Every structure is written in structure tokens, then in C-alpha cells.
CSV table of C-alpha atoms and ligand atoms in Angstrom, one decimal:
chain,number,residue,atom,x,y,z
A,230,UNK,CA,96.5,112.2,170.3
A,231,UNK,CA,97.5,115.2,168.1
A,232,UNK,CA,97.0,115.4,164.5
A,233,UNK,CA,100.8,115.3,163.7
A,234,UNK,CA,101.4,112.2,165.7
A,235,UNK,CA,98.6,110.4,163.7
A,236,UNK,CA,100.3,111.5,160.3
A,237,UNK,CA,103.6,110.4,161.7
A,238,UNK,CA,102.6,106.9,162.6
A,239,UNK,CA,100.5,106.7,159.4
A,240,UNK,CA,103.6,107.6,157.3
A,241,UNK,CA,105.8,105.1,159.0
A,242,UNK,CA,103.1,102.4,158.7
A,243,UNK,CA,102.9,103.0,154.9
A,244,UNK,CA,106.6,102.9,154.4
A,245,UNK,CA,106.9,99.7,156.4
A,246,UNK,CA,104.0,98.0,154.8
A,247,UNK,CA,105.2,99.1,151.3
A,248,UNK,CA,108.6,97.6,151.8
A,249,UNK,CA,107.0,94.5,153.3
A,250,UNK,CA,104.7,94.2,150.2
A,251,UNK,CA,107.5,94.8,147.8
A,252,UNK,CA,109.4,91.8,149.3
A,253,UNK,CA,106.3,89.6,149.2
A,254,UNK,CA,105.4,90.6,145.9
A,255,UNK,CA,108.5,90.9,144.0
A,256,UNK,CA,110.5,88.0,145.0
A,257,UNK,CA,109.5,84.5,143.6
A,258,UNK,CA,108.2,82.7,146.8
A,259,UNK,CA,106.2,80.1,145.4
A,260,UNK,CA,106.1,77.9,142.2
A,261,UNK,CA,103.4,78.9,139.5
A,262,UNK,CA,100.5,76.5,140.5
A,263,UNK,CA,99.5,73.8,138.2
A,264,UNK,CA,96.5,72.6,140.0
A,265,UNK,CA,93.2,74.2,141.0
A,266,UNK,CA,93.9,73.0,144.5
A,267,UNK,CA,97.3,74.7,144.6
A,268,UNK,CA,95.7,77.9,143.2
A,269,UNK,CA,93.3,77.9,146.2
A,270,UNK,CA,96.2,77.1,148.6
A,271,UNK,CA,98.2,80.0,147.2
A,272,UNK,CA,95.0,82.3,147.8
A,273,UNK,CA,95.1,81.4,151.6
A,274,UNK,CA,98.8,81.8,151.8
A,275,UNK,CA,98.4,85.5,150.2
A,276,UNK,CA,95.4,86.1,152.5
A,277,UNK,CA,97.5,85.3,155.6
A,278,UNK,CA,100.6,87.3,154.3
A,279,UNK,CA,98.2,90.3,153.7
A,280,UNK,CA,97.1,90.2,157.3
A,281,UNK,CA,100.9,89.7,158.4
A,282,UNK,CA,102.0,92.8,156.4
A,283,UNK,CA,99.2,94.9,158.0
A,284,UNK,CA,100.1,93.7,161.6
A,285,UNK,CA,103.8,94.3,160.7
A,286,UNK,CA,103.1,97.8,159.5
A,287,UNK,CA,101.1,98.8,162.8
A,288,UNK,CA,103.8,97.4,165.1
A,289,UNK,CA,106.8,99.1,163.1
A,290,UNK,CA,105.0,102.5,163.1
A,291,UNK,CA,104.2,102.3,166.8
A,292,UNK,CA,107.8,101.2,167.6
A,293,UNK,CA,109.6,103.6,165.4
A,294,UNK,CA,107.4,106.4,166.5
A,295,UNK,CA,107.9,105.6,170.3
A,296,UNK,CA,111.8,105.3,169.8
A,297,UNK,CA,112.0,108.8,168.3
A,298,UNK,CA,109.4,110.6,170.1
A,299,UNK,CA,109.9,109.2,173.7
A,300,UNK,CA,113.7,108.8,173.7
A,301,UNK,CA,115.4,109.9,176.9
A,302,UNK,CA,117.2,113.1,177.1
A,303,UNK,CA,120.9,112.5,177.7
A,304,UNK,CA,120.9,113.6,181.2
A,305,UNK,CA,117.5,112.1,182.2
A,306,UNK,CA,118.3,109.1,184.4
A,307,UNK,CA,114.8,109.0,186.0
A,308,UNK,CA,112.4,105.9,185.4
A,309,UNK,CA,109.2,106.8,183.3
A,310,UNK,CA,106.0,107.3,185.2
A,311,UNK,CA,104.4,103.9,186.0
A,312,UNK,CA,101.3,103.1,183.8
A,313,UNK,CA,98.3,100.9,184.6
A,314,UNK,CA,96.1,99.0,182.3
A,315,UNK,CA,94.3,100.7,179.5
A,316,UNK,CA,90.9,99.0,178.9
A,317,UNK,CA,90.3,100.4,175.5
A,318,UNK,CA,93.7,99.2,174.1
A,319,UNK,CA,93.2,95.8,175.7
A,320,UNK,CA,89.9,95.3,174.2
A,321,UNK,CA,91.3,96.5,170.9
A,322,UNK,CA,94.3,94.1,170.8
A,323,UNK,CA,92.2,91.2,171.8
A,324,UNK,CA,89.2,91.6,169.3
A,325,UNK,CA,91.2,92.6,166.3
A,326,UNK,CA,93.5,89.4,166.5
A,327,UNK,CA,90.5,87.3,167.2
A,328,UNK,CA,88.7,88.4,164.0
A,329,UNK,CA,91.7,88.0,161.9
A,330,UNK,CA,92.3,84.5,163.1
A,331,UNK,CA,88.7,83.6,162.8
A,332,UNK,CA,88.9,84.8,159.2
A,333,UNK,CA,91.9,82.8,158.5
A,334,UNK,CA,90.1,79.8,159.9
A,335,UNK,CA,86.9,80.3,157.8
A,336,UNK,CA,89.0,80.8,154.6
A,337,UNK,CA,91.1,77.8,155.4
A,338,UNK,CA,88.0,75.7,155.9
A,339,UNK,CA,86.3,76.6,152.6
A,340,UNK,CA,89.5,75.8,150.7
A,341,UNK,CA,90.1,72.6,152.5
A,342,UNK,CA,86.4,71.6,151.8
A,343,UNK,CA,86.7,72.6,148.1
A,344,UNK,CA,90.0,71.0,147.6
A,345,UNK,CA,88.5,67.6,148.9
A,346,UNK,CA,85.4,67.7,146.8
A,347,UNK,CA,86.1,65.4,144.0
A,348,UNK,CA,84.9,66.6,140.5
A,349,UNK,CA,82.9,64.3,138.0
A,350,UNK,CA,84.4,61.3,136.3
A,351,UNK,CA,87.3,60.8,138.7
A,352,UNK,CA,90.5,59.2,137.5
A,353,UNK,CA,91.7,56.8,140.0
A,354,UNK,CA,95.5,56.0,140.2
A,355,UNK,CA,97.3,53.6,142.7
A,356,UNK,CA,100.6,55.0,143.8
A,357,UNK,CA,103.1,52.6,145.2
A,358,UNK,CA,106.1,53.9,147.1
A,359,UNK,CA,109.3,51.6,147.9
A,360,UNK,CA,112.6,52.4,148.8
A,361,UNK,CA,113.5,54.1,146.3
A,362,UNK,CA,111.0,54.5,143.6
A,363,UNK,CA,107.4,55.4,142.6
A,364,UNK,CA,105.1,53.4,140.6
A,365,UNK,CA,101.7,54.4,139.3
A,366,UNK,CA,99.1,51.8,138.3
A,367,UNK,CA,96.0,52.7,136.2
A,368,UNK,CA,92.9,50.7,136.9
A,369,UNK,CA,91.3,52.3,133.8
A,370,UNK,CA,93.9,50.6,131.8
A,371,UNK,CA,93.6,47.2,133.4
A,372,UNK,CA,96.3,47.9,136.0
A,373,UNK,CA,98.9,49.2,133.5
A,374,UNK,CA,101.7,50.4,135.7
A,375,UNK,CA,104.6,52.8,135.0
A,376,UNK,CA,107.3,54.7,136.8
A,377,UNK,CA,106.1,58.1,135.7
A,378,UNK,CA,102.8,59.8,136.4
A,379,UNK,CA,100.8,61.0,133.5
A,380,UNK,CA,97.4,62.7,134.1
A,381,UNK,CA,95.1,64.8,132.0
A,382,UNK,CA,94.6,68.5,132.3
A,383,UNK,CA,91.4,69.5,133.9
A,384,UNK,CA,90.1,66.3,135.4
A,385,UNK,CA,89.8,65.3,139.0
A,386,UNK,CA,92.6,62.8,139.9
A,387,UNK,CA,92.5,60.9,143.1
A,388,UNK,CA,95.8,59.2,144.0
A,389,UNK,CA,95.6,56.2,146.5
A,390,UNK,CA,98.9,55.5,148.2
A,391,UNK,CA,100.5,52.4,149.5
A,392,UNK,CA,103.9,52.0,151.0
A,393,UNK,CA,105.7,48.7,150.7
A,394,UNK,CA,108.4,49.5,153.3
A,395,UNK,CA,108.7,52.9,155.3
A,396,UNK,CA,107.3,56.2,155.4
A,397,UNK,CA,107.7,58.1,152.1
A,398,UNK,CA,106.0,61.5,151.2
A,399,UNK,CA,104.6,62.5,147.8
A,400,UNK,CA,105.3,65.9,146.6
A,401,UNK,CA,104.9,67.9,143.4
A,402,UNK,CA,105.7,71.4,144.2
A,403,UNK,CA,103.4,72.8,141.5
A,404,UNK,CA,100.5,71.1,142.9
A,405,UNK,CA,101.0,72.4,146.3
A,406,UNK,CA,100.1,69.4,148.2
A,407,UNK,CA,102.2,66.7,150.2
A,408,UNK,CA,100.9,63.1,151.2
A,409,UNK,CA,102.9,60.8,153.4
A,410,UNK,CA,102.6,57.2,152.6
A,411,UNK,CA,102.5,55.1,155.6
A,412,UNK,CA,103.1,51.3,155.7
A,413,UNK,CA,99.6,49.7,156.5
A,414,UNK,CA,97.4,52.9,155.6
A,415,UNK,CA,96.1,54.0,152.2
A,416,UNK,CA,95.9,57.7,152.3
A,417,UNK,CA,94.3,59.5,149.2
A,418,UNK,CA,95.4,62.8,147.7
A,419,UNK,CA,93.0,64.8,145.4
A,420,UNK,CA,94.5,66.8,142.4
A,421,UNK,CA,93.0,68.6,139.6
A,422,UNK,CA,95.9,69.5,137.2
A,423,UNK,CA,95.2,72.6,135.4
A,424,UNK,CA,98.6,73.4,133.6
A,425,UNK,CA,100.2,71.2,130.9
A,426,UNK,CA,103.7,70.4,131.5
A,427,UNK,CA,106.1,68.1,133.3
A,428,UNK,CA,106.7,68.6,136.8
A,429,UNK,CA,109.1,66.9,139.4
A,430,UNK,CA,107.7,64.3,141.9
A,431,UNK,CA,109.9,64.3,144.9
A,432,UNK,CA,110.0,62.2,148.1
A,433,UNK,CA,110.2,64.5,150.9
A,434,UNK,CA,110.3,62.0,153.8
A,435,UNK,CA,114.0,60.9,154.8
A,436,UNK,CA,113.4,57.2,153.9
A,437,UNK,CA,116.9,55.8,153.4
A,438,UNK,CA,120.3,56.2,151.5
A,439,UNK,CA,118.6,56.7,148.2
A,440,UNK,CA,116.0,59.3,149.3
A,441,UNK,CA,117.5,62.0,147.6
A,442,UNK,CA,117.2,59.8,144.2
A,443,UNK,CA,113.5,59.1,144.8
A,444,UNK,CA,112.3,61.1,142.0
A,445,UNK,CA,110.2,60.8,138.9
A,446,UNK,CA,108.2,62.9,136.7
A,447,UNK,CA,104.4,64.0,136.8
A,448,UNK,CA,103.2,64.8,133.2
A,449,UNK,CA,100.1,66.8,132.7
A,450,UNK,CA,98.7,66.4,129.1
A,451,UNK,CA,95.4,67.3,127.2
A,452,UNK,CA,92.5,64.9,127.9
A,453,UNK,CA,92.7,63.6,124.2
A,454,UNK,CA,96.3,62.9,124.5
A,455,UNK,CA,95.7,61.3,127.8
A,456,UNK,CA,92.9,59.1,126.3
A,457,UNK,CA,95.1,57.8,123.5
A,458,UNK,CA,98.1,57.3,125.9
A,459,UNK,CA,95.8,55.2,128.3
A,460,UNK,CA,94.3,53.2,125.2
A,461,UNK,CA,97.9,52.5,123.8
A,462,UNK,CA,99.1,51.2,127.2
A,463,UNK,CA,96.0,49.3,128.2
A,464,UNK,CA,96.9,46.0,129.3
A,465,UNK,CA,95.1,43.1,127.9
A,466,UNK,CA,92.7,41.9,130.3
A,467,UNK,CA,94.3,39.2,132.2
A,468,UNK,CA,93.7,35.8,130.9
A,469,UNK,CA,92.3,33.2,133.4
A,470,UNK,CA,95.5,32.4,135.0
A,471,UNK,CA,96.9,28.9,134.2
A,472,UNK,CA,99.4,28.6,136.9
A,473,UNK,CA,102.3,27.9,134.4
A,474,UNK,CA,101.5,30.6,131.9
A,475,UNK,CA,104.7,30.6,129.9
A,476,UNK,CA,104.5,33.9,127.8
A,477,UNK,CA,105.5,36.5,130.3
A,478,UNK,CA,106.5,39.7,128.4
A,479,UNK,CA,109.9,40.9,129.8
A,480,UNK,CA,109.0,44.5,128.3
A,481,UNK,CA,105.9,44.6,130.5
A,482,UNK,CA,107.9,43.4,133.5
A,483,UNK,CA,110.3,46.2,132.9
A,484,UNK,CA,107.6,48.8,132.7
A,485,UNK,CA,105.2,47.5,135.3
A,486,UNK,CA,108.0,47.6,137.9
A,487,UNK,CA,109.1,51.1,137.2
A,488,UNK,CA,112.6,50.2,136.1
A,489,UNK,CA,112.7,52.9,133.6
A,490,UNK,CA,112.5,55.6,136.3
A,491,UNK,CA,115.9,54.8,137.4
A,492,UNK,CA,117.6,53.1,134.1
A,493,UNK,CA,118.0,54.1,130.6
A,494,UNK,CA,116.9,51.5,128.0
A,495,UNK,CA,116.2,52.6,124.5
A,496,UNK,CA,114.0,49.6,123.8
A,497,UNK,CA,111.5,50.9,126.4
A,498,UNK,CA,112.1,54.5,125.7
A,499,UNK,CA,113.1,55.1,129.3
A,500,UNK,CA,115.8,57.7,130.1
A,501,UNK,CA,116.4,57.3,133.9
A,502,UNK,CA,119.8,58.5,135.0
A,503,UNK,CA,119.8,57.0,138.7
A,504,UNK,CA,121.1,53.5,137.8
A,505,UNK,CA,123.5,52.4,135.2
A,506,UNK,CA,122.4,52.7,131.6
A,507,UNK,CA,121.1,49.3,130.6
A,508,UNK,CA,122.0,49.8,127.0
A,509,UNK,CA,125.5,48.9,127.9
A,510,UNK,CA,124.9,45.9,130.0
A,511,UNK,CA,127.4,43.8,127.8
A,512,UNK,CA,130.1,46.5,128.7
A,513,UNK,CA,129.1,46.5,132.5
A,514,UNK,CA,129.2,42.6,132.7
A,515,UNK,CA,132.7,42.6,131.0
A,516,UNK,CA,133.8,45.2,133.5
A,517,UNK,CA,132.5,43.0,136.4
A,518,UNK,CA,134.1,40.0,134.7
A,519,UNK,CA,130.9,38.0,135.0
A,520,UNK,CA,128.9,36.1,132.3
A,521,UNK,CA,126.1,38.4,131.0
A,522,UNK,CA,123.1,36.4,131.9
A,523,UNK,CA,124.3,35.6,135.5
A,524,UNK,CA,125.4,39.3,136.0
A,525,UNK,CA,122.0,40.6,134.9
A,526,UNK,CA,120.1,38.2,137.0
A,527,UNK,CA,122.4,38.9,140.0
A,528,UNK,CA,122.0,42.6,139.8
A,529,UNK,CA,118.2,42.4,139.9
A,530,UNK,CA,117.9,39.8,142.7
A,531,UNK,CA,121.0,40.9,144.8
A,532,UNK,CA,121.7,44.4,143.7
A,533,UNK,CA,124.1,45.1,146.4
A,534,UNK,CA,126.3,42.1,145.3
A,535,UNK,CA,128.2,44.1,142.7
A,536,UNK,CA,127.8,47.9,142.5
A,537,UNK,CA,128.8,49.4,139.2
A,538,UNK,CA,131.6,52.1,139.9
A,539,UNK,CA,130.2,55.6,140.0
A,540,UNK,CA,126.8,54.6,141.2
A,541,UNK,CA,125.5,54.7,144.8
A,542,UNK,CA,125.0,51.6,147.0
A,543,UNK,CA,121.5,50.7,148.6
A,544,UNK,CA,119.3,52.5,146.0
A,545,UNK,CA,118.0,49.8,143.9
A,546,UNK,CA,115.2,48.1,145.8
A,547,UNK,CA,116.4,44.8,147.1
A,548,UNK,CA,112.8,43.3,146.8
A,549,UNK,CA,112.5,42.3,143.1
A,550,UNK,CA,113.9,38.8,143.9
A,551,UNK,CA,110.8,38.0,145.9
A,552,UNK,CA,108.2,40.2,144.2
A,553,UNK,CA,109.0,38.9,140.7
A,554,UNK,CA,107.9,35.4,140.0
A,555,UNK,CA,110.5,33.1,138.4
A,556,UNK,CA,109.0,33.3,134.7
A,557,UNK,CA,108.8,37.3,135.2
A,558,UNK,CA,112.5,37.3,136.3
A,559,UNK,CA,113.6,35.1,133.6
A,560,UNK,CA,111.7,37.2,130.9
A,561,UNK,CA,113.0,40.3,132.3
A,562,UNK,CA,116.7,39.1,132.3
A,563,UNK,CA,116.1,37.6,128.6
A,564,UNK,CA,114.5,41.1,127.6
A,565,UNK,CA,117.4,43.0,129.0
A,566,UNK,CA,120.0,40.8,127.4
A,567,UNK,CA,118.2,41.2,124.0
A,568,UNK,CA,117.6,44.9,124.3
A,569,UNK,CA,121.2,45.6,125.4
A,570,UNK,CA,123.2,47.3,122.6
A,571,UNK,CA,126.8,47.0,123.9
B,674,LIG,CU1,111.1,57.9,149.8
B,674,LIG,CU2,112.4,59.7,150.7
């Protein structure tokens, strides 16, 4: 091959590779990672992209060069001369891809094993998915349960998933990993958050009519802020259960069942916007022409019996009538009535 040909091929490859690199680097393809695992996953992504750009440049160079150099003259109607195998070329295009794919395999295996390796002092959180809400329970706070995920910066967090109904999928884009929640299984996901901030938790498995609304927040705070948050929310150690324990806290029932993820209620500092604003329960009951207590109870137990105009059907979980005990339900109804402003 003449020196001029090699220079042309190289020139085309550099231009094609440069354009592809610019598209890769200057467009925002990925969110800024917010966990160590996501940082490593991004590294694998860019490693593969670099290989792809190299192959792209080689293919474009050979293709453009051939189109220009070997194009037929206008009056040339002959077939080209037949060509048989080229051993050198065939060895080359077998060995090079094999080496590249093995390299991707090795890098991926290293990243996967590092991402699965738990750090010291693991924080365990139980995540429950149901149509259409997430709840997060903290064994370190005696099982305190809430509708938003709060985690400390820089510490190994192990989420263990349970689904109460169908397959959901837990995803925080900035953490770079998804985990399906499958009824009957308890999969885990290891995350080491490394950037303070609030990120969206999204369900990415079509799970029913409220799928698009099955969202909440993941909040990454400093370890000190997390320690005081955990202390503040620690549930008093459960007293030996006398079966007719009278003093159930409606506020605790509200928080523990993740109601605040979808509903606004000033008394519990929740600002959910998916379902009706519970500070306005009296107005909603008047609008539905029902007595307040009966209206509130029905809305919890049989949420589809009356749908507040402007809100979607089949989004409120229909399970609270069976999952809450009677004292819990009564306490919740009382709490909502007493907290409602208008
Ligand atoms: Cu849960 Cu989609």
C-alpha cells in the first residue's frame, strides 16, 4: 500500500473519530453520578464508547477511501475481478475484536465485583414497593418507616426489596443502577452515595395505572445530619404488645405507611402532590356531600368509591383497609380530621 493511501486513510479516520468523540463528549448523555458505583459504571460506559469510536473511525476510513478511490468510471460496466480470502486480514479482524471484547469483559467483571463489595458499617434499609408507592424502613431506628429515602453521604447502603403486589423497579438515575422488585423474592442493591443532594426515585417497570406517579425522593445528607435524623425518628422500642393497646399514634400511622409521599399534610411536613391535599379535607368532604369522618374513612379503605375531581383513579393503594388494624385506622382518621385546616 502506498504512503499516500495510508495518509488518506489516517486523515479520514482522524476526522470521523474526531466528530464521533465530539458527539460523545459535548452532549450530556449521562447524569452526573452520585454514588461510587455509578462512577465505576460510567467508567465502563466510556471505556466501551472509546472502543466503539476507534472501530467507527477505522470502518468509516476504509469505506470512504474505497468509495472515492475505487469508484467505477462512467463507461465501466464490467464486474470487478473476483477476490479470494486474505489470511492476514482474517486473522486481524478475528484477533482485534476478540481482544477488545475480552478487555470489556475484564473491566466489567472488576467493576461488578467492586460494586457488590460492601463497605464497613453497612446501613441496611428495607424497601417495600406496592401499587403505587415506595416505603423505606430503617432497622437502625427500630423500624421507623417513611415514604422518602434518606441516606448518609459516603456510607455503604444495602437496600433489601419486597414487593406487596406486582413487579416494580427501583431506579435513581444518578446512582446508575436499577433493581426489579419481584413478589416472593427479596433482591438487594448496594449503593455508596457520594454526592449530597435530592434525587428522584422512579419506578421503571410498568406496574399499573399509577406507574408514572410511583415516585419519591432519595435524599443524601451528611453523616452527622443522618445520625441526628435517625435519632429524631427512632421509634420507641415496641412495648410488649398487649393485644388491645389503645394508644396508637395517628401521626405514626400516617408516616409509617408513606402517605406523605403522595399527599400534602402540613402537620406531618409532607408535601406530596399526587393525591388530594389533606389540609383541605373539610372542603373535599363538603364537595363530596359526605360527613367528614365517614368520608375520610371511606377514602382510606375504599379509595375508588369516590374520586376527587382532578385526580386519577386507581392510584391510591386499595390495601389499607386490610393492612391497617382497626385501632390504627381509627387513629389515622382522627389524626387527619384534627390536622386538616379547612
Ligand atoms: Cu411501580 Cu411502575
